[in-house]
Tab-separated table of C-alpha atoms and ligand atoms in Angstrom:
chain	number	residue	atom	x	y	z
Q	615	MET	CA	10.487	76.303	-26.666
Q	616	GLU	CA	10.773	79.711	-28.428
Q	617	ASN	CA	14.704	80.341	-29.166
Q	618	LEU	CA	18.197	79.127	-30.304
Q	619	ASN	CA	19.381	79.763	-26.573
Q	620	GLU	CA	16.907	77.432	-25.513
Q	621	LEU	CA	18.158	74.960	-27.825
Q	622	SER	CA	21.414	74.655	-26.755
Q	623	GLU	CA	20.722	74.340	-23.514
Q	624	VAL	CA	18.217	71.496	-24.093
Q	625	ILE	CA	20.745	69.943	-26.739
Q	626	SER	CA	23.424	70.100	-24.015
Q	627	GLN	CA	21.345	68.321	-21.740
Q	628	ILE	CA	20.613	65.779	-24.103
Q	629	LYS	CA	23.918	65.165	-25.228
Q	630	GLU	CA	25.131	65.012	-21.090
Q	631	GLU	CA	21.954	62.383	-20.486
Q	632	ILE	CA	23.131	60.304	-23.329
Q	633	THR	CA	27.161	60.408	-22.642
Q	634	ASN	CA	26.069	59.678	-18.822
Q	635	GLY	CA	23.600	56.853	-19.817
Q	636	ILE	CA	25.976	54.951	-22.009
Q	637	GLU	CA	28.120	54.491	-19.513
Q	638	LYS	CA	25.802	52.482	-17.471
Q	639	LEU	CA	24.813	50.258	-20.685
Q	640	GLU	CA	25.327	46.337	-20.042
Q	641	ASN	CA	24.440	44.891	-23.190
Q	642	SER	CA	23.403	45.327	-26.457
Q	643	ARG	CA	19.405	44.929	-25.590
Q	644	MET	CA	19.738	47.881	-23.023
Q	645	ALA	CA	21.566	49.756	-25.506
Q	646	TYR	CA	18.755	49.072	-28.161
Q	647	GLU	CA	16.502	50.177	-26.025
Q	648	PHE	CA	18.061	53.433	-24.920
Q	649	ARG	CA	18.441	54.235	-28.235
Q	650	LYS	CA	15.081	53.986	-28.954
Q	651	SER	CA	14.354	56.728	-26.104
Q	652	PHE	CA	16.047	59.327	-28.021
Q	653	MET	CA	15.443	58.360	-31.364
Q	654	ASP	CA	12.278	56.992	-31.698
Q	655	ASN	CA	10.422	58.550	-34.574
Q	656	LYS	CA	7.700	58.798	-32.105
Q	657	ALA	CA	8.770	58.787	-28.522
Q	658	GLY	CA	12.385	59.498	-29.335
Q	659	LYS	CA	13.213	62.429	-27.044
Q	660	ILE	CA	15.398	64.305	-30.105
Q	661	SER	CA	12.268	63.461	-32.072
Q	662	ALA	CA	10.399	65.588	-30.080
Q	663	LEU	CA	12.382	68.539	-30.427
Q	664	MET	CA	11.548	68.333	-34.236
Q	665	LYS	CA	7.820	69.285	-33.695
Q	666	GLU	CA	8.963	72.404	-31.425
Q	667	MET	CA	9.594	74.051	-34.989
Q	668	ARG	CA	6.664	74.961	-35.996
Q	669	ASN	CA	6.946	77.345	-32.412
Q	670	ILE	CA	10.516	78.601	-33.871
Q	671	PRO	CA	10.217	82.214	-35.514
Q	672	GLY	CA	11.229	82.083	-39.231
Q	673	GLU	CA	14.606	83.156	-39.178
Q	674	GLN	CA	15.595	81.064	-36.812
Q	675	LYS	CA	13.989	77.785	-38.432
Q	676	ALA	CA	17.186	77.195	-40.503
Q	677	ALA	CA	19.690	77.469	-37.230
Q	678	PHE	CA	17.306	75.532	-35.403
Q	679	GLY	CA	16.864	72.252	-37.292
Q	680	LYS	CA	20.533	72.455	-38.116
Q	681	GLY	CA	21.249	72.674	-34.122
Q	682	ILE	CA	18.778	69.256	-34.179
Q	683	ASN	CA	20.284	67.331	-37.091
Q	684	ASP	CA	23.516	67.726	-35.766
Q	685	LEU	CA	22.658	66.638	-31.973
Q	686	LYS	CA	20.708	63.810	-34.540
Q	687	ASN	CA	24.065	62.626	-35.789
Q	688	TRP	CA	26.263	63.059	-33.255
Q	689	ALA	CA	23.426	60.724	-31.249
Q	690	ALA	CA	23.474	58.388	-33.951
Q	691	GLY	CA	27.296	57.979	-33.798
Q	692	LYS	CA	27.581	57.438	-30.227
Q	693	PHE	CA	24.937	54.868	-29.867
Q	694	GLU	CA	26.327	52.976	-33.074
Q	695	GLU	CA	29.880	53.221	-31.338
Q	696	ILE	CA	28.023	51.502	-28.192
Q	697	ASP	CA	26.046	49.137	-30.022
Q	698	ALA	CA	29.607	47.871	-31.874
Q	699	ALA	CA	31.364	47.734	-28.455
Q	700	LEU	CA	28.899	45.840	-26.495
Q	701	LYS	CA	27.772	43.490	-29.662
Q	702	ALA	CA	31.726	42.653	-29.777
Q	703	LYS	CA	32.122	41.920	-25.751
Q	704	GLU	CA	28.629	39.815	-26.104
Q	705	ALA	CA	30.418	37.907	-28.964
Q	706	MET	CA	33.683	37.263	-27.363
Q	707	ALA	CA	31.698	36.005	-24.421
Q	708	ARG	CA	30.033	33.931	-26.310
Q	709	TYR	CA	32.825	32.321	-28.120
Q	710	GLU	CA	33.980	31.575	-25.079
Q	711	SER	CA	31.499	29.993	-23.451
Q	712	GLU	CA	31.148	27.792	-26.784
Q	713	LYS	CA	34.612	27.125	-27.004
Q	714	ILE	CA	35.797	23.650	-27.628
Q	715	ASP	CA	38.992	22.340	-26.823
Q	716	VAL	CA	40.078	20.384	-29.969
Q	717	THR	CA	43.280	18.817	-28.053
Q	718	MET	CA	40.728	16.660	-25.719
Q	719	PRO	CA	40.621	13.562	-25.660
Q	720	SER	CA	37.283	12.657	-27.331
Q	721	VAL	CA	34.891	10.382	-25.541
Q	722	LYS	CA	34.855	6.787	-26.713
Q	723	PRO	CA	31.735	5.939	-28.238
Q	724	GLU	CA	30.881	2.285	-26.692
Q	725	LEU	CA	30.702	-0.556	-29.643
Q	726	GLY	CA	29.080	-3.324	-29.642
Q	727	ASN	CA	30.440	-7.156	-30.391
Q	728	LEU	CA	29.228	-10.346	-31.908
Q	729	HIS	CA	27.517	-12.653	-29.579
Q	730	PRO	CA	29.582	-15.248	-28.398
Q	731	VAL	CA	27.752	-18.189	-30.144
Q	732	THR	CA	27.824	-15.997	-33.289
Q	733	GLN	CA	31.731	-15.882	-32.754
Q	734	ILE	CA	32.312	-19.013	-32.152
Q	735	ARG	CA	29.816	-19.999	-35.428
Q	736	SER	CA	31.951	-17.795	-37.479
Q	737	GLN	CA	35.305	-19.308	-35.914
Q	738	ILE	CA	34.286	-22.606	-36.999
Q	739	THR	CA	32.505	-21.354	-40.129
Q	740	ASP	CA	36.189	-19.724	-40.584
Q	741	ILE	CA	38.146	-23.053	-40.025
Q	742	PHE	CA	36.409	-25.262	-42.231
Q	743	THR	CA	35.799	-23.461	-44.950
Q	744	SER	CA	39.185	-22.933	-45.112
Q	745	MET	CA	39.753	-26.588	-45.525
Q	746	GLY	CA	37.129	-26.440	-48.440
Q	747	PHE	CA	34.068	-27.135	-46.854
Q	748	GLU	CA	30.658	-25.489	-48.628
Q	749	VAL	CA	28.099	-23.768	-45.991
Q	750	PHE	CA	24.303	-25.130	-46.502
Q	751	GLU	CA	22.147	-23.047	-44.166
Q	752	GLY	CA	18.470	-25.585	-43.999
Q	753	SER	CA	15.134	-24.718	-42.745
Q	754	GLU	CA	14.514	-24.837	-38.981
Q	755	ILE	CA	11.053	-26.448	-40.012
Q	756	GLU	CA	11.243	-29.858	-41.059
Q	757	THR	CA	9.593	-33.199	-42.434
Q	758	ASP	CA	10.110	-35.927	-39.822
Q	759	TYR	CA	11.657	-38.056	-43.023
Q	760	TYR	CA	14.645	-35.330	-43.077
Q	761	ASN	CA	15.226	-34.960	-39.618
Q	762	PHE	CA	14.653	-39.084	-38.443
Q	763	THR	CA	13.353	-41.131	-41.073
Q	764	ALA	CA	16.139	-40.983	-43.740
Q	765	LEU	CA	18.572	-40.521	-40.828
Q	766	ASN	CA	18.366	-44.410	-39.712
Q	767	THR	CA	15.129	-43.287	-36.897
Q	768	PRO	CA	11.952	-44.632	-38.438
Q	769	ALA	CA	9.104	-44.174	-36.130
Q	770	ASP	CA	9.221	-47.033	-33.886
Q	771	HIS	CA	12.904	-46.643	-33.468
Q	772	PRO	CA	14.153	-46.040	-29.814
Q	773	ALA	CA	16.931	-43.516	-31.034
Q	774	ARG	CA	13.966	-41.273	-30.992
Q	775	ASP	CA	14.076	-41.306	-27.365
Q	776	MET	CA	17.094	-39.456	-27.678
Q	777	GLN	CA	15.281	-35.836	-28.660
Q	778	ASP	CA	12.356	-34.554	-27.318
Q	779	THR	CA	10.604	-33.066	-30.646
Q	780	PHE	CA	8.939	-30.028	-31.203
Q	781	TYR	CA	5.694	-31.542	-33.753
Q	782	LEU	CA	3.731	-28.600	-35.371
Q	783	SER	CA	1.606	-31.013	-37.352
Q	784	PRO	CA	1.584	-34.540	-38.157
Q	785	GLY	CA	4.555	-34.978	-39.996
Q	786	PHE	CA	6.159	-31.423	-39.484
Q	787	LEU	CA	8.432	-30.693	-36.576
Q	788	LEU	CA	10.970	-28.282	-35.747
Q	789	ARG	CA	14.335	-29.706	-36.463
Q	790	THR	CA	16.054	-31.564	-33.539
Q	791	GLN	CA	19.251	-31.555	-35.266
Q	792	THR	CA	21.101	-29.493	-38.321
Q	793	SER	CA	21.758	-33.584	-39.597
Q	794	SER	CA	18.939	-33.068	-41.404
Q	795	GLY	CA	20.827	-30.924	-43.902
Q	796	GLN	CA	22.540	-34.003	-44.409
Q	797	ILE	CA	20.132	-35.044	-46.161
Q	798	HIS	CA	18.713	-32.408	-48.347
Q	799	VAL	CA	22.751	-31.784	-49.512
Q	800	MET	CA	23.118	-35.716	-50.358
Q	801	GLU	CA	19.854	-35.935	-52.258
Q	802	ASN	CA	21.076	-32.689	-54.715
Q	803	LYS	CA	24.611	-32.901	-54.849
Q	804	LYS	CA	26.697	-35.879	-55.695
Q	805	PRO	CA	30.068	-36.637	-53.810
Q	806	PRO	CA	32.413	-35.440	-53.413
Q	807	ILE	CA	31.109	-33.371	-50.947
Q	808	LYS	CA	31.983	-31.204	-47.712
Q	809	ILE	CA	29.560	-29.094	-46.296
Q	810	LEU	CA	29.144	-27.313	-42.921
Q	811	SER	CA	25.659	-26.548	-41.509
Q	812	PRO	CA	24.737	-24.475	-39.108
Q	813	GLY	CA	21.628	-23.440	-37.244
Q	814	LYS	CA	19.196	-23.236	-34.955
Q	815	VAL	CA	17.581	-26.886	-33.538
Q	816	PHE	CA	14.841	-27.456	-30.983
Q	817	ARG	CA	14.380	-29.684	-28.053
Q	818	SER	CA	11.883	-29.600	-25.275
Q	819	ASP	CA	14.688	-29.551	-22.898
Q	820	ASP	CA	15.128	-26.832	-20.665
Q	821	ASP	CA	17.344	-27.169	-17.734
Q	822	ALA	CA	21.027	-25.082	-16.361
Q	823	THR	CA	22.950	-26.769	-19.576
Q	824	HIS	CA	19.775	-27.216	-21.699
Q	825	SER	CA	18.049	-24.660	-23.728
Q	826	PRO	CA	14.528	-25.015	-25.946
Q	827	MET	CA	16.173	-23.948	-28.882
Q	828	PHE	CA	20.109	-23.933	-29.525
Q	829	THR	CA	22.508	-24.338	-31.959
Q	830	GLN	CA	24.421	-26.913	-33.486
Q	831	MET	CA	27.273	-27.056	-36.638
Q	832	GLU	CA	26.788	-30.098	-38.398
Q	833	GLY	CA	29.511	-31.185	-40.761
Q	834	LEU	CA	29.476	-33.866	-44.003
Q	835	VAL	CA	32.813	-35.331	-45.963
Q	836	VAL	CA	31.699	-37.765	-48.499
Q	837	ASP	CA	33.722	-39.254	-50.929
Q	838	LYS	CA	35.655	-42.253	-51.869
Q	839	GLY	CA	37.709	-43.933	-49.300
Q	840	ILE	CA	36.624	-41.418	-46.553
Q	841	THR	CA	37.807	-43.159	-42.978
Q	842	LEU	CA	37.649	-42.186	-39.664
Q	843	SER	CA	41.050	-41.111	-39.314
Q	844	ASP	CA	40.142	-38.232	-41.884
Q	845	LEU	CA	37.453	-37.454	-39.225
Q	846	LYS	CA	40.266	-37.529	-36.870
Q	847	GLY	CA	42.736	-35.130	-38.742
Q	848	SER	CA	39.719	-32.670	-39.133
Q	849	LEU	CA	38.821	-32.288	-35.980
Q	850	ASP	CA	41.862	-32.254	-34.474
Q	851	THR	CA	42.782	-28.888	-36.490
Q	852	LEU	CA	39.474	-27.535	-35.472
Q	853	VAL	CA	40.124	-28.034	-31.199
Q	854	LYS	CA	43.597	-26.720	-31.893
Q	855	LYS	CA	42.122	-23.466	-33.699
Q	856	VAL	CA	39.694	-23.307	-31.218
Q	857	PHE	CA	40.752	-24.328	-27.939
Q	858	GLY	CA	44.658	-23.794	-28.227
Q	859	GLU	CA	47.927	-25.797	-30.000
Q	860	GLU	CA	48.155	-28.133	-27.346
Q	861	THR	CA	44.555	-29.659	-27.004
Q	862	THR	CA	44.130	-32.861	-28.987
Q	863	THR	CA	41.358	-35.308	-29.190
Q	864	ARG	CA	39.901	-38.421	-27.816
Q	865	PHE	CA	37.276	-40.717	-29.456
Q	866	ARG	CA	35.137	-43.027	-27.288
Q	867	PRO	CA	32.760	-44.990	-29.234
Q	868	SER	CA	29.436	-44.345	-29.011
Q	869	TYR	CA	26.000	-44.455	-31.072
Q	870	PHE	CA	23.864	-42.460	-33.358
Q	871	PRO	CA	21.430	-44.068	-35.779
Q	872	PHE	CA	22.890	-42.411	-38.533
Q	873	THR	CA	26.772	-43.661	-38.392
Q	874	GLU	CA	28.406	-46.526	-38.040
Q	875	PRO	CA	30.664	-46.475	-35.883
Q	876	SER	CA	29.803	-43.847	-34.062
Q	877	VAL	CA	31.406	-41.645	-31.247
Q	878	GLU	CA	31.691	-38.875	-28.447
Q	879	VAL	CA	34.643	-36.699	-29.129
Q	880	ASP	CA	36.430	-35.636	-26.389
Q	881	VAL	CA	39.666	-32.992	-26.038
Q	882	SER	CA	42.137	-32.917	-23.531
Q	883	CYS	CA	41.067	-30.079	-20.807
Q	884	PHE	CA	42.149	-26.885	-22.356
Q	885	GLU	CA	42.123	-25.755	-18.402
Q	886	CYS	CA	44.254	-27.769	-16.767
Q	887	GLY	CA	46.183	-29.214	-19.963
Q	888	GLY	CA	44.884	-32.733	-18.817
Q	889	LYS	CA	45.889	-33.333	-15.415
Q	890	GLY	CA	42.402	-32.725	-13.755
Q	891	CYS	CA	40.562	-30.087	-12.829
Q	892	ARG	CA	37.132	-28.839	-11.732
Q	893	LEU	CA	35.941	-27.820	-15.421
Q	894	CYS	CA	37.103	-31.552	-16.675
Q	895	LYS	CA	35.383	-33.370	-13.515
Q	896	GLY	CA	38.886	-34.811	-12.510
Q	897	THR	CA	39.350	-36.642	-15.694
Q	898	GLY	CA	41.380	-34.658	-17.975
Q	899	TRP	CA	38.952	-34.773	-21.012
Q	900	ILE	CA	35.881	-32.987	-21.664
Q	901	GLU	CA	33.551	-34.309	-24.463
Q	902	VAL	CA	32.582	-31.352	-26.812
Q	903	LEU	CA	30.771	-33.417	-30.008
Q	904	GLY	CA	29.302	-36.146	-31.463
Q	905	ALA	CA	30.318	-37.730	-35.063
Q	906	GLY	CA	30.877	-40.964	-36.896
Q	907	VAL	CA	31.253	-42.490	-39.989
Q	908	VAL	CA	28.033	-42.068	-42.050
Q	909	ASN	CA	25.883	-45.021	-42.269
Q	910	ARG	CA	25.360	-46.911	-45.310
Q	911	LYS	CA	22.039	-46.684	-44.742
Q	912	VAL	CA	21.813	-43.195	-44.998
Q	913	LEU	CA	24.183	-43.041	-48.142
Q	914	LYS	CA	22.026	-45.422	-49.698
Q	915	ASN	CA	18.516	-43.098	-48.380
Q	916	CYS	CA	19.521	-40.407	-50.389
Q	917	GLY	CA	20.778	-42.487	-53.834
Q	918	ILE	CA	24.743	-43.113	-52.647
Q	919	ASP	CA	26.445	-46.296	-53.503
Q	920	PRO	CA	27.850	-47.210	-50.236
Q	921	ASP	CA	30.377	-49.373	-52.174
Q	922	GLU	CA	31.662	-46.732	-53.775
Q	923	TYR	CA	31.616	-44.212	-51.469
Q	924	SER	CA	32.101	-43.220	-47.924
Q	925	GLY	CA	31.788	-40.323	-45.207
Q	926	TYR	CA	32.508	-38.941	-41.976
Q	927	ALA	CA	29.805	-36.540	-40.159
Q	928	PHE	CA	29.656	-34.748	-37.134
Q	929	GLY	CA	27.721	-32.326	-35.241
Q	930	ILE	CA	28.941	-29.953	-32.582
Q	931	GLY	CA	26.715	-27.848	-29.893
Q	932	ILE	CA	27.787	-24.366	-30.599
Q	933	GLU	CA	26.311	-22.737	-26.981
Q	934	ARG	CA	28.007	-26.110	-25.384
Q	935	LEU	CA	31.488	-24.643	-26.439
Q	936	ALA	CA	30.871	-21.367	-25.827
Q	937	MET	CA	29.939	-22.231	-22.451
Q	938	LEU	CA	33.234	-23.860	-21.898
Q	939	LYS	CA	35.523	-21.396	-23.656
Q	940	TYR	CA	34.128	-18.367	-21.673
Q	941	GLY	CA	33.443	-20.445	-18.282
Q	942	ILE	CA	29.314	-20.259	-18.280
Q	943	ASN	CA	27.813	-22.333	-16.331
Q	944	ASN	CA	24.140	-21.701	-17.224
Q	945	ILE	CA	23.394	-22.145	-20.723
Q	946	LYS	CA	20.497	-18.883	-19.865
Q	947	LEU	CA	23.194	-16.605	-19.348
Q	948	LEU	CA	23.533	-16.854	-23.208
Q	949	TYR	CA	20.250	-15.563	-23.925
Q	950	GLU	CA	19.074	-13.190	-21.738
Q	951	SER	CA	21.462	-9.832	-23.525
Q	952	ASP	CA	22.630	-9.086	-20.214
Q	953	LEU	CA	25.530	-6.611	-21.123
Q	954	ARG	CA	27.648	-7.425	-18.001
Q	955	VAL	CA	27.942	-11.338	-19.441
Q	956	LEU	CA	28.521	-10.171	-22.948
Q	957	LYS	CA	30.941	-7.831	-22.270
Q	958	GLN	CA	32.868	-10.395	-19.784
Q	959	ILE	CA	33.175	-12.567	-22.606
Q	960	ASN	CA	34.194	-9.881	-25.289
Q	961	GLU	CA	37.418	-11.195	-26.609
Q	962	ASN	CA	37.764	-8.500	-28.864
L	1017	LIG	N1	22.836	-34.974	-34.299
L	1017	LIG	C1	23.317	-35.126	-33.402
L	1017	LIG	C2	22.609	-34.483	-31.971
L	1017	LIG	O1	21.996	-33.625	-32.104
L	1017	LIG	C3	25.140	-34.466	-33.373
L	1017	LIG	C4	25.587	-35.804	-34.300
L	1017	LIG	C5	26.372	-37.337	-33.723
L	1017	LIG	C6	25.716	-35.038	-35.366
L	1017	LIG	C7	26.631	-37.639	-34.646
L	1017	LIG	C8	26.669	-35.970	-36.458
L	1017	LIG	C9	27.062	-37.104	-36.300
L	1017	LIG	O2	26.448	-35.510	-37.722
L	1017	LIG	O3	27.648	-37.997	-36.970
L	1017	LIG	O4	23.070	-35.225	-31.215
C-alpha cells in the first residue's frame, strides 16, 4: 500500500466485510472468532494495516495512522455491540430453558413409616404407660435361672417342653419369653410394681405362624390385694384401644408354671363382631395372649412375701397381634421388608 487513497479503499472494504459478516453471526463464540480475525495483534486484518505504516511517505503517516485508528474504533464499537446483543440473546435462551414454574405442585418424597410390629409395640406401650406402667427392657441372653427356674420351671419340669430353647452354653440361652424380665424387676424393686417389658424372644420353631425370633410384651403388676379382676380390667382397656371399643375379653383356664391360676385370653372377634367368621374360625373369639395371677412360688423366689402381696402378669405376642390386626397369614411377611406388604399395612 502506498497512499491514502488506497487506504481508504481498503478501509471501506473492511467496513463492508465487517458489516456483512456481523449479520451472519449466530452466537458469541462466532463473534469472538470474527472479531479476532480483524483485531488480533498478530493475525488481525486491521492490525496488519498498521504494519503498512513503514511504506507510507512521511507526510502522510499521521493521516494514515488516524484512518486506521478510526477504523479500529469503529470496528471495536461494532464488535462490542454484536457481542452484547448475542450474549443477551444467549442469556435469555438459558433463562428460558432453566425456567422453573414455582407454582407447579412438587413431587412428594416417599415417606417411610414404622414397621407394623413397632407400631403395635408403641401403641401397647402408650396404653400401659398411661396407666402408670414403667418400661423395663431385659437382655436377650439370659441364664437358665431367669428364663426358667425362677419362673417355677425347674430342669425336669414338663413345662420346659412347651418351648424349644436355643442354648448358647450350659446355663446360658436366648430367652424364650420376656417373662424372665419379671424376675429381674422383682429382685430389684419392692412392690408396688407395675412394669411392661417388651423385647425379642427366641424359640426353635419355624412355620407360617411361628418364627425363631419374635417379639413379646410382658406385663407385671405386684401390690397388695391384686386379683384376676384387676388383670381383666387392664386387658379390657388394652383390647378396646387396639381392636376397637366394641371388643371384649374372655378368660379360659390354662396352664403356665409362673401363674396360678393361669388363663388364655380371647378377644371377641373384631372382624365379625362375634357372630363367627373365617378369622375366628366360626367361634366368635380369638386367642390373643396368656396371663394369670403370679404364682406364690415366683414371688417367694424374688424375696416378696406372697401372704402380703399378690400380682398379675401377662405376655403378648406382638407379631400375632399384628397378623390378626392387619390380616397377615404368614409371619415371615413381617420380616421380609417387602415394601408392597409394608405399604399396605401402613396406617398413617
Ligand atoms: N411367657 C408365656 C409364653 O411365652 C406368655 C405368658 C403367659 C406370660 C402367662 C405371662 C403369663 O406373664 O402370666 O408363652
